[in-house]
Short mmCIF file of C-alpha atoms (C1' of nucleotides) in Angstrom, two decimals:
data_model
loop_
_atom_site.label_atom_id
_atom_site.label_comp_id
_atom_site.label_asym_id
_atom_site.label_seq_id
_atom_site.Cartn_x
_atom_site.Cartn_y
_atom_site.Cartn_z
CA MET A 1 31.22 -11.82 -6.50
CA ALA A 2 28.44 -13.63 -8.71
CA ARG A 3 29.12 -13.48 -12.42
CA ARG A 4 27.10 -10.83 -13.70
CA SER A 5 24.19 -12.25 -15.88
CA ASP A 6 24.09 -15.62 -14.02
CA HIS A 7 21.25 -15.33 -14.22
CA SER A 8 18.48 -13.09 -16.45
CA ARG A 9 16.39 -10.30 -14.90
CA GLU A 10 13.48 -12.01 -15.11
CA GLU A 11 14.87 -14.89 -13.10
CA LEU A 12 16.61 -13.31 -10.15
CA GLN A 13 12.57 -11.73 -9.92
CA GLU A 14 11.50 -14.99 -9.76
CA MET A 15 14.71 -16.77 -7.87
CA ALA A 16 13.88 -13.64 -4.75
CA LEU A 17 10.18 -13.71 -5.12
CA THR A 18 9.92 -17.88 -4.47
CA ALA A 19 12.42 -17.72 -1.98
CA ALA A 20 10.65 -14.89 -0.30
CA GLU A 21 7.12 -16.76 -0.52
CA THR A 22 9.10 -19.83 1.25
CA LEU A 23 10.32 -17.43 4.33
CA LEU A 24 6.90 -16.27 4.50
CA ASP A 25 4.79 -19.33 3.52
CA GLU A 26 8.26 -21.01 7.11
CA GLN A 27 8.39 -18.01 9.14
CA GLY A 28 6.09 -15.96 8.79
CA GLY A 29 5.61 -12.19 7.52
CA ALA A 30 7.68 -10.61 10.74
CA ALA A 31 11.14 -12.72 9.31
CA LEU A 32 10.58 -11.11 5.82
CA SER A 33 13.24 -9.19 5.36
CA THR A 34 15.71 -7.57 2.48
CA ARG A 35 18.84 -9.47 3.86
CA LYS A 36 17.22 -12.68 4.59
CA VAL A 37 15.79 -12.83 0.82
CA ALA A 38 19.11 -11.67 -0.63
CA ALA A 39 21.17 -14.49 1.48
CA ALA A 40 18.80 -17.34 0.39
CA ILE A 41 18.87 -16.22 -3.34
CA GLY A 42 23.17 -15.92 -2.86
CA TYR A 43 23.37 -12.56 -4.07
CA SER A 44 24.00 -9.24 -1.88
CA VAL A 45 21.25 -6.73 -0.07
CA GLY A 46 21.92 -4.29 -3.21
CA ALA A 47 21.05 -6.55 -6.05
CA LEU A 48 17.97 -6.55 -4.16
CA TYR A 49 17.89 -3.18 -5.26
CA LEU A 50 18.00 -3.77 -8.88
CA ILE A 51 15.11 -5.79 -8.94
CA PHE A 52 12.64 -4.09 -6.91
CA LYS A 53 11.94 -0.17 -6.50
CA ASN A 54 12.20 -1.16 -2.97
CA LEU A 55 10.94 -4.12 0.27
CA ASP A 56 7.48 -2.54 0.04
CA ASP A 57 7.35 -3.07 -3.87
CA LEU A 58 8.61 -7.20 -3.36
CA CYS A 59 6.03 -6.85 -1.29
CA TRP A 60 3.91 -6.43 -3.56
CA GLN A 61 5.08 -8.75 -6.00
CA ILE A 62 4.35 -11.62 -4.00
CA ASN A 63 0.40 -9.60 -3.38
CA ALA A 64 0.07 -10.10 -6.80
CA ARG A 65 0.68 -13.99 -6.99
CA THR A 66 -1.50 -14.69 -4.55
CA LEU A 67 -4.32 -12.70 -5.59
CA ARG A 68 -3.91 -14.82 -8.70
CA GLY A 69 -3.24 -17.99 -6.99
CA LEU A 70 -6.78 -17.15 -5.38
CA MET A 71 -8.73 -16.33 -8.33
CA ASN A 72 -7.22 -19.92 -10.00
CA ALA A 73 -8.70 -21.63 -7.14
CA LEU A 74 -12.06 -19.74 -7.62
CA ASP A 75 -12.17 -19.98 -11.71
CA GLN A 76 -12.55 -23.86 -10.08
CA GLN A 77 -15.92 -23.79 -8.56
CA VAL A 78 -17.28 -21.74 -11.51
CA ASP A 79 -19.07 -25.34 -12.77
CA ALA A 80 -21.42 -24.87 -10.27
CA PRO A 81 -24.89 -25.67 -11.59
CA THR A 82 -26.66 -22.81 -9.36
CA PRO A 83 -25.69 -19.07 -8.44
CA ARG A 84 -26.10 -20.57 -4.90
CA ALA A 85 -24.14 -22.92 -5.51
CA ARG A 86 -20.92 -20.90 -7.23
CA LEU A 87 -21.68 -18.69 -4.44
CA LYS A 88 -20.75 -20.71 -1.68
CA GLY A 89 -17.96 -22.62 -3.68
CA TYR A 90 -16.80 -19.34 -4.35
CA ALA A 91 -16.66 -18.50 -0.91
CA SER A 92 -15.22 -22.28 0.60
CA ALA A 93 -12.42 -21.80 -2.01
CA TYR A 94 -12.07 -18.34 -0.39
CA LEU A 95 -11.84 -19.57 2.80
CA SER A 96 -9.22 -22.87 2.22
CA TYR A 97 -7.27 -20.81 0.24
CA ALA A 98 -6.62 -18.18 3.14
CA GLN A 99 -5.91 -21.02 5.70
CA GLN A 100 -3.54 -23.51 3.27
CA TRP A 101 -1.81 -20.18 2.53
CA SER A 102 -1.84 -17.94 5.61
CA HIS A 103 1.16 -15.85 6.18
CA ARG A 104 0.28 -15.10 1.65
CA TRP A 105 -3.27 -14.25 2.57
CA ALA A 106 -2.02 -11.96 6.39
CA LEU A 107 0.62 -10.56 4.14
CA LEU A 108 -2.37 -9.29 1.54
CA PHE A 109 -4.39 -7.54 3.92
CA ASP A 110 -1.89 -6.39 6.35
CA HIS A 111 0.20 -4.51 3.62
CA SER A 112 -2.28 -1.87 2.45
CA ALA A 113 -2.97 -0.83 6.06
CA SER A 114 0.83 0.38 5.18
CA GLU A 115 -0.24 4.19 4.28
CA GLY A 116 3.41 4.82 2.14
CA ASP A 117 1.44 4.15 -1.52
CA GLU A 118 -1.70 3.53 -2.87
CA ALA A 119 -2.86 0.00 -3.60
CA PRO A 120 -1.24 -0.27 -7.05
CA GLU A 121 -4.48 -0.64 -10.21
CA TRP A 122 -3.93 -4.00 -11.13
CA LEU A 123 -4.99 -4.58 -7.60
CA GLN A 124 -7.41 -2.81 -7.97
CA ALA A 125 -8.54 -4.57 -11.04
CA THR A 126 -8.20 -7.50 -9.97
CA ILE A 127 -10.85 -7.57 -7.32
CA ALA A 128 -13.09 -6.02 -9.36
CA GLU A 129 -12.83 -8.93 -11.48
CA LEU A 130 -13.64 -11.10 -8.20
CA PHE A 131 -16.80 -8.95 -7.95
CA THR A 132 -17.74 -9.57 -11.40
CA ARG A 133 -17.80 -12.82 -10.74
CA ILE A 134 -20.07 -12.42 -7.78
CA GLU A 135 -22.17 -9.88 -9.17
CA ALA A 136 -23.00 -12.03 -12.54
CA ASP A 137 -24.77 -14.64 -9.85
CA LEU A 138 -26.83 -12.34 -7.93
CA ALA A 139 -27.86 -10.55 -11.03
CA GLU A 140 -29.19 -14.16 -12.56
CA LEU A 141 -31.01 -14.49 -9.44
CA HIS A 142 -32.47 -11.17 -8.99
CA PRO A 143 -32.85 -9.36 -12.37
CA GLU A 144 -35.00 -7.23 -11.60
CA GLU A 145 -32.37 -5.15 -9.88
CA THR A 146 -30.64 -2.44 -10.58
CA PRO A 147 -26.58 -2.88 -11.44
CA GLU A 148 -26.52 -0.46 -8.25
CA ASP A 149 -28.20 -2.30 -6.24
CA ILE A 150 -26.42 -5.40 -6.76
CA THR A 151 -22.73 -4.18 -6.79
CA LEU A 152 -23.86 -3.46 -3.34
CA ALA A 153 -25.59 -6.97 -2.83
CA ALA A 154 -22.13 -8.75 -4.75
CA ARG A 155 -20.02 -6.52 -1.63
CA THR A 156 -22.05 -6.66 1.07
CA LEU A 157 -21.75 -11.06 0.73
CA TRP A 158 -18.26 -10.39 -0.49
CA SER A 159 -16.85 -8.63 2.63
CA SER A 160 -18.44 -11.05 5.06
CA VAL A 161 -17.37 -14.07 3.77
CA HIS A 162 -14.38 -11.85 4.03
CA GLY A 163 -14.96 -10.85 7.43
CA ILE A 164 -14.87 -14.57 8.17
CA THR A 165 -12.15 -16.39 6.60
CA GLN A 166 -10.24 -12.81 8.43
CA LEU A 167 -11.50 -13.86 12.21
CA LYS A 168 -11.35 -17.33 11.17
CA LEU A 169 -7.63 -17.03 10.94
CA ARG A 170 -6.93 -14.94 13.12
CA ASP A 171 -7.80 -16.59 16.36
CA LYS A 172 -9.85 -18.92 18.82
CA LEU A 173 -12.83 -16.84 18.51
CA PHE A 174 -14.17 -19.71 17.22
CA PHE A 175 -15.41 -22.47 18.80
CA GLY A 176 -16.20 -25.89 17.09
CA GLY A 177 -14.16 -27.82 14.36
CA GLU A 178 -13.14 -27.57 11.39
CA SER A 179 -15.99 -26.74 9.78
CA ALA A 180 -17.39 -24.26 10.89
CA ALA A 181 -16.35 -21.73 9.23
CA GLN A 182 -17.25 -23.34 6.90
CA GLN A 183 -20.49 -24.33 7.84
CA MET A 184 -20.43 -20.11 8.97
CA THR A 185 -20.28 -18.69 4.63
CA ASP A 186 -23.22 -20.86 4.05
CA SER A 187 -25.59 -20.12 6.20
CA LEU A 188 -24.81 -16.92 5.58
CA ILE A 189 -25.82 -17.28 1.77
CA ASP A 190 -28.78 -19.34 2.24
CA ARG A 191 -29.97 -16.98 5.13
CA TYR A 192 -28.89 -13.29 2.82
CA LEU A 193 -30.58 -15.10 -0.73
CA ASP A 194 -33.63 -16.21 1.10
CA GLY A 195 -34.23 -12.98 3.14
CA TRP A 196 -32.97 -10.41 -0.44
CA THR A 197 -37.21 -10.32 -1.23
CA PRO A 198 -37.66 -7.34 -4.27
CA SER A 199 -38.97 -4.63 -2.28
CA ASP A 200 -36.25 -3.92 0.56
CA ALA A 201 -33.60 -3.27 -1.90
CA SER A 202 -34.22 -0.25 -4.14
CA VAL A 203 -35.31 2.13 -1.53
CA GLY A 204 -32.24 2.02 1.07
CA GLY A 205 -34.64 3.41 4.07
CA VAL A 206 -35.48 1.43 7.35
CA THR A 207 -38.74 -0.13 6.47
CA LYS A 208 -38.92 -2.79 9.31
CA MET B 1 17.22 12.76 35.59
CA ALA B 2 13.59 12.22 36.46
CA ARG B 3 13.06 12.48 39.61
CA ARG B 4 12.90 9.74 40.86
CA SER B 5 8.59 8.78 42.24
CA ASP B 6 8.47 11.74 40.67
CA HIS B 7 5.42 10.12 39.26
CA SER B 8 3.40 6.44 40.39
CA ARG B 9 3.54 3.17 38.71
CA GLU B 10 -0.18 4.01 37.13
CA GLU B 11 0.77 7.67 36.43
CA LEU B 12 3.24 6.89 34.13
CA GLN B 13 1.24 4.56 32.60
CA GLU B 14 -1.38 6.15 32.04
CA MET B 15 1.16 8.89 30.66
CA ALA B 16 3.01 6.37 28.20
CA LEU B 17 -0.39 4.76 27.17
CA THR B 18 -1.81 7.99 26.19
CA ALA B 19 1.54 9.63 24.74
CA ALA B 20 1.34 6.19 22.92
CA GLU B 21 -1.78 6.98 21.73
CA THR B 22 -1.30 10.50 20.52
CA LEU B 23 1.05 8.83 18.41
CA LEU B 24 -0.86 6.18 16.76
CA ASP B 25 -3.69 8.66 15.68
CA GLU B 26 -1.57 11.32 14.41
CA GLN B 27 1.31 8.60 12.19
CA GLY B 28 0.03 5.56 12.51
CA GLY B 29 1.09 2.32 13.49
CA ALA B 30 4.47 2.29 12.11
CA ALA B 31 5.84 5.60 14.08
CA LEU B 32 4.50 3.35 17.03
CA SER B 33 8.21 2.99 18.76
CA THR B 34 9.93 2.72 22.19
CA ARG B 35 11.81 5.61 21.85
CA LYS B 36 9.06 8.05 20.63
CA VAL B 37 6.71 7.72 23.46
CA ALA B 38 9.36 7.49 25.84
CA ALA B 39 10.76 10.71 24.42
CA ALA B 40 7.06 12.27 24.20
CA ILE B 41 6.70 11.39 28.35
CA GLY B 42 10.58 12.86 29.23
CA TYR B 43 11.24 9.53 30.21
CA SER B 44 14.37 7.49 28.71
CA VAL B 45 13.55 4.11 26.79
CA GLY B 46 14.96 1.43 29.25
CA ALA B 47 12.09 3.53 31.78
CA LEU B 48 9.34 1.96 29.68
CA TYR B 49 10.30 -1.58 30.08
CA LEU B 50 9.88 -1.11 33.73
CA ILE B 51 6.36 -0.05 33.02
CA PHE B 52 5.54 -2.09 30.64
CA LYS B 53 7.02 -6.25 29.61
CA ASN B 54 7.54 -4.90 25.78
CA LEU B 55 6.78 -3.18 22.82
CA ASP B 56 3.92 -5.76 22.41
CA ASP B 57 2.83 -5.68 26.06
CA LEU B 58 2.37 -1.69 25.72
CA CYS B 59 0.21 -2.44 22.38
CA TRP B 60 -2.27 -4.62 24.72
CA GLN B 61 -2.70 -2.51 26.91
CA ILE B 62 -4.02 -0.09 24.14
CA ASN B 63 -6.16 -2.68 22.54
CA ALA B 64 -7.65 -2.87 25.59
CA ARG B 65 -8.41 0.90 25.74
CA THR B 66 -9.86 0.72 23.06
CA LEU B 67 -11.67 -2.02 23.09
CA ARG B 68 -13.46 -0.87 26.37
CA GLY B 69 -14.11 2.13 24.13
CA LEU B 70 -15.97 0.05 21.97
CA MET B 71 -18.08 -1.90 24.29
CA ASN B 72 -18.88 1.31 25.86
CA ALA B 73 -20.08 2.96 22.37
CA LEU B 74 -22.06 -0.55 21.62
CA ASP B 75 -23.34 0.36 25.45
CA GLN B 76 -25.23 3.37 23.89
CA GLN B 77 -27.37 1.65 21.81
CA VAL B 78 -28.85 -0.79 23.77
CA ASP B 79 -32.17 1.09 24.39
CA ALA B 80 -33.27 0.72 20.73
CA PRO B 81 -36.86 -0.95 20.78
CA THR B 82 -36.34 -4.09 18.98
CA PRO B 83 -33.75 -6.65 18.43
CA ARG B 84 -33.41 -5.87 15.46
CA ALA B 85 -32.68 -2.47 15.55
CA ARG B 86 -30.40 -2.59 18.64
CA LEU B 87 -27.99 -5.34 15.78
CA LYS B 88 -28.56 -2.46 13.19
CA GLY B 89 -27.65 0.01 15.84
CA TYR B 90 -24.48 -2.36 17.02
CA ALA B 91 -23.70 -2.14 13.86
CA SER B 92 -23.73 1.19 13.15
CA ALA B 93 -21.31 2.00 16.15
CA TYR B 94 -18.82 -0.80 15.42
CA LEU B 95 -18.63 1.15 12.32
CA SER B 96 -18.30 4.66 12.90
CA TYR B 97 -16.36 3.73 15.92
CA ALA B 98 -13.93 2.03 13.58
CA GLN B 99 -13.80 5.12 11.32
CA GLN B 100 -13.65 7.51 14.86
CA TRP B 101 -10.51 5.33 15.95
CA SER B 102 -8.91 4.11 12.48
CA HIS B 103 -5.09 3.65 13.71
CA ARG B 104 -6.32 1.96 17.12
CA TRP B 105 -8.51 -0.98 16.03
CA ALA B 106 -6.49 -1.33 13.03
CA LEU B 107 -3.99 -2.42 15.65
CA LEU B 108 -6.06 -4.03 17.91
CA PHE B 109 -6.38 -6.75 14.82
CA ASP B 110 -3.04 -5.93 13.53
CA HIS B 111 -1.68 -7.12 16.41
CA SER B 112 -3.30 -10.22 16.93
CA ALA B 113 -1.70 -10.98 14.30
CA SER B 114 2.16 -11.28 15.72
CA GLU B 115 1.79 -14.84 16.68
CA GLY B 116 4.55 -14.25 19.57
CA ASP B 117 2.13 -15.60 22.80
CA GLU B 118 -1.80 -15.63 22.79
CA ALA B 119 -3.89 -12.97 23.15
CA PRO B 120 -4.59 -12.45 26.66
CA GLU B 121 -7.76 -14.18 28.23
CA TRP B 122 -8.99 -10.23 28.97
CA LEU B 123 -9.38 -9.94 25.39
CA GLN B 124 -11.41 -12.98 24.84
CA ALA B 125 -13.12 -12.23 27.90
CA THR B 126 -14.09 -9.24 26.42
CA ILE B 127 -14.79 -10.18 22.95
CA ALA B 128 -17.15 -13.48 24.65
CA GLU B 129 -19.29 -9.93 26.28
CA LEU B 130 -19.87 -8.54 23.13
CA PHE B 131 -20.73 -12.14 21.45
CA THR B 132 -23.32 -12.51 24.37
CA ARG B 133 -24.94 -8.75 23.05
CA ILE B 134 -25.68 -9.82 20.16
CA GLU B 135 -26.52 -13.52 21.22
CA ALA B 136 -29.08 -12.17 23.64
CA ASP B 137 -30.98 -10.05 20.44
CA LEU B 138 -31.06 -13.26 18.22
CA ALA B 139 -32.18 -15.86 20.70
CA GLU B 140 -35.43 -13.21 21.61
CA LEU B 141 -35.84 -13.58 17.64
CA HIS B 142 -35.94 -16.68 17.86
CA PRO B 143 -36.27 -18.70 20.43
CA GLU B 144 -37.51 -22.04 19.11
CA GLU B 145 -33.16 -22.00 18.07
CA THR B 146 -30.21 -24.30 20.26
CA PRO B 147 -27.81 -22.00 22.49
CA GLU B 148 -25.39 -23.73 19.86
CA ASP B 149 -27.17 -22.26 16.77
CA ILE B 150 -27.82 -18.88 17.97
CA THR B 151 -24.12 -18.58 18.90
CA LEU B 152 -22.95 -19.50 15.12
CA ALA B 153 -26.07 -16.99 13.74
CA ALA B 154 -24.02 -14.71 15.92
CA ARG B 155 -20.92 -14.93 15.27
CA THR B 156 -21.28 -15.57 11.82
CA LEU B 157 -23.84 -11.90 11.25
CA TRP B 158 -21.01 -9.87 13.68
CA SER B 159 -17.65 -11.63 11.58
CA SER B 160 -19.26 -9.84 8.47
CA VAL B 161 -19.90 -6.61 10.24
CA HIS B 162 -16.26 -6.90 10.82
CA GLY B 163 -15.42 -7.46 7.35
CA ILE B 164 -17.58 -5.02 5.87
CA THR B 165 -16.09 -2.91 8.66
CA GLN B 166 -12.49 -3.24 7.72
CA LEU B 167 -12.86 -3.21 3.70
CA LYS B 168 -14.13 0.42 4.77
CA LEU B 169 -11.56 1.50 6.41
CA ARG B 170 -8.36 -0.50 3.98
CA ASP B 171 -9.59 1.07 1.07
CA LYS B 172 -11.48 2.45 -1.73
CA LEU B 173 -12.86 -0.85 -2.59
CA PHE B 174 -15.94 1.07 -2.00
CA PHE B 175 -17.60 2.85 -4.46
CA GLY B 176 -20.57 5.44 -2.78
CA GLY B 177 -19.90 8.09 -0.05
CA GLU B 178 -20.33 8.23 3.18
CA SER B 179 -23.25 6.26 4.04
CA ALA B 180 -22.58 3.25 2.22
CA ALA B 181 -21.28 1.29 4.43
CA GLN B 182 -23.92 1.93 6.82
CA GLN B 183 -26.11 0.87 3.94
CA MET B 184 -24.55 -2.75 3.61
CA THR B 185 -24.77 -3.40 7.61
CA ASP B 186 -27.98 -2.47 7.23
CA SER B 187 -29.05 -4.30 4.35
CA LEU B 188 -26.99 -7.36 5.79
CA ILE B 189 -28.68 -7.69 8.94
CA ASP B 190 -32.04 -7.10 7.22
CA ARG B 191 -31.73 -10.13 4.34
CA TYR B 192 -29.97 -12.04 6.97
CA LEU B 193 -32.74 -11.85 9.43
CA ASP B 194 -35.96 -12.57 7.44
CA GLY B 195 -34.19 -15.25 5.40
CA TRP B 196 -33.82 -17.27 8.89
CA THR B 197 -36.58 -19.31 8.93
CA PRO B 198 -36.76 -22.23 11.26
CA SER B 199 -36.08 -24.56 8.83
CA ASP B 200 -32.73 -24.42 7.48
CA ALA B 201 -30.90 -23.38 10.78
CA SER B 202 -30.41 -27.35 12.54
CA VAL B 203 -29.37 -29.76 10.47
CA GLY B 204 -26.68 -27.98 8.62
CA GLY B 205 -27.13 -29.89 5.14
CA VAL B 206 -27.03 -28.30 1.97
CA THR B 207 -30.70 -27.87 1.43
CA LYS B 208 -31.46 -25.67 -1.66
"C1'" DA C 1 44.55 -4.25 -25.59
"C1'" DA C 2 42.41 -0.63 -24.10
"C1'" DC C 3 38.13 1.35 -23.11
"C1'" DT C 4 32.66 1.30 -21.61
"C1'" DT C 5 29.57 -0.46 -19.34
"C1'" DA C 6 26.53 -2.08 -16.51
"C1'" DA C 7 26.03 -6.12 -12.54
"C1'" DC C 8 27.18 -6.36 -8.44
"C1'" DT C 9 29.08 -5.71 -3.90
"C1'" DG C 10 29.46 -4.35 1.41
"C1'" DA C 11 30.27 -0.72 4.29
"C1'" DA C 12 27.65 2.92 5.97
"C1'" DC C 13 23.63 5.68 7.96
"C1'" DA C 14 19.61 5.84 10.43
"C1'" DG C 15 15.97 3.75 12.65
"C1'" DT C 16 14.25 -0.40 15.16
"C1'" DG C 17 13.22 -3.62 20.14
"C1'" DT C 18 15.42 -4.78 23.81
"C1'" DT C 19 18.87 -5.38 28.07
"C1'" DC C 20 21.81 -4.34 31.56
"C1'" DA C 21 25.91 -2.32 34.40
"C1'" DT C 22 25.74 2.15 36.75
"C1'" DT C 23 23.99 6.18 38.46
"C1'" DA C 24 21.18 9.37 41.38
"C1'" DA C 25 18.40 9.98 44.69
"C1'" DC C 26 15.32 8.44 47.75
"C1'" DT C 27 14.64 6.10 53.06
"C1'" DG C 28 16.06 4.34 57.14
"C1'" DT C 29 18.93 3.61 61.33
"C1'" DT C 30 22.79 4.00 63.50
"C1'" DA D 1 24.61 13.87 60.30
"C1'" DA D 2 26.41 10.41 58.62
"C1'" DC D 3 26.51 6.46 56.56
"C1'" DA D 4 24.40 2.25 54.22
"C1'" DG D 5 20.34 0.23 51.33
"C1'" DT D 6 17.37 0.07 48.35
"C1'" DT D 7 15.57 1.33 44.03
"C1'" DA D 8 14.37 4.48 40.22
"C1'" DA D 9 16.22 5.90 36.28
"C1'" DT D 10 19.31 6.10 32.66
"C1'" DG D 11 21.83 5.79 28.42
"C1'" DA D 12 25.58 2.91 25.87
"C1'" DA D 13 25.29 -1.47 23.81
"C1'" DC D 14 24.21 -5.18 21.02
"C1'" DA D 15 21.19 -7.50 17.40
"C1'" DC D 16 18.48 -6.04 13.95
"C1'" DT D 17 16.42 -3.23 10.33
"C1'" DG D 18 15.39 -1.13 4.92
"C1'" DT D 19 18.02 2.03 2.04
"C1'" DT D 20 21.71 4.09 -0.23
"C1'" DC D 21 26.10 4.63 -3.24
"C1'" DA D 22 31.17 4.60 -4.30
"C1'" DG D 23 33.59 1.57 -5.73
"C1'" DT D 24 34.67 -3.30 -7.76
"C1'" DT D 25 34.18 -6.76 -10.46
"C1'" DA D 26 33.22 -8.66 -14.70
"C1'" DA D 27 31.63 -8.59 -19.22
"C1'" DG D 28 31.07 -6.45 -24.58
"C1'" DT D 29 32.95 -3.41 -27.60
"C1'" DT D 30 36.42 -1.37 -30.36
#
DNA sequence: AACTTAACTGAACAGTGTTCATTAACTGTT
DNA sequence: AACAGTTAATGAACACTGTTCAGTTAAGTT
């Protein structure tokens, strides 16, 4: 039996999360089980339930760390000279982060699908922070637009980057080499921004 | 014991798939289990394994039907007068199909993530068919582009529509009402097409 | 040393996918 | 009509899963 207070609550939690991430990275999300995580840190199954509400809770905490890592990666792009370059940098960082941590990234999105309880509000907040970055750059390019239109544009553009990332990771729908996805986000951003003329935004009707 | 040949192989398969789809629609992907499907059609678990290789196989066959349904929905948009209207119609149909059959749609994409065996080649083929439709419209708009650039553009644009769809289904990252996602795909297509000038495509370098 | 408290365990429960020896029902032959 | 052959169908069994909780054990307190 593990000695009481061999490790503090925080240490134990950290150990468990790290072990779970290793398991995830090496064997994928399907291999993530309470018993395996418990074994990896040298505790019994029951002990995990003193630290985490359940497996879902553990997954959410992994997702929190994943998301934080993503934000860090994005932050390194903040020095790019122009809004356009910054947006491309974000997209590129997003893409490579997702590829580097493919299993963690998959967990982040597959897990939100499990319809038990809501996504915790910190997740919402972190994502809002990401969108704020995008919106800032878009607003700089289009100061004449209303905040609502900027928001809509940010979500449109970023959903698109997300879609490219997701399909890139999942399969061989993609021909071409390593750079295909990168090329796609670049051209997407270029064309979207070039096609964004003030006239067509505010109404929303089909005018073409 | 169910009488031998009460139902033919094909009938049984059809019954099982229909039962599984009902289960999926009503209770979501997590509730899909071999025992439940077997019970729903009045057979034992083992009988399912005479019809399907395993649960994965059953899921793939559901996915095949889902994809076929999607293609049907897209086909109803083929009469739109212009390529641009056709592309918007496809996107709109894609979006509403995914929303109507949200659980089936989720299965289609979550399942490709399970990294057992490859996605069957018919799936690849059906998806290729979808992309061919998009490419045809894009080629009509940009006859001067090479096939490679058309392909790249089709995948870029469609990954984007896919991304918007996915995020729309998953959560409340989306403000606004029912029409927000529709508005997003419309403006995406408009801006992407408007920003697509022949000069910036063939090289692929960063020129902006 | 005795008592209290809380950390920790692991057996147990209900569920999962999958297999396979056994059984039941049909088919064809004598 | 009786027997053998074939095969559809079963359901118990195995190894796993998440989750709970009565018990056990160690640490802190009096």
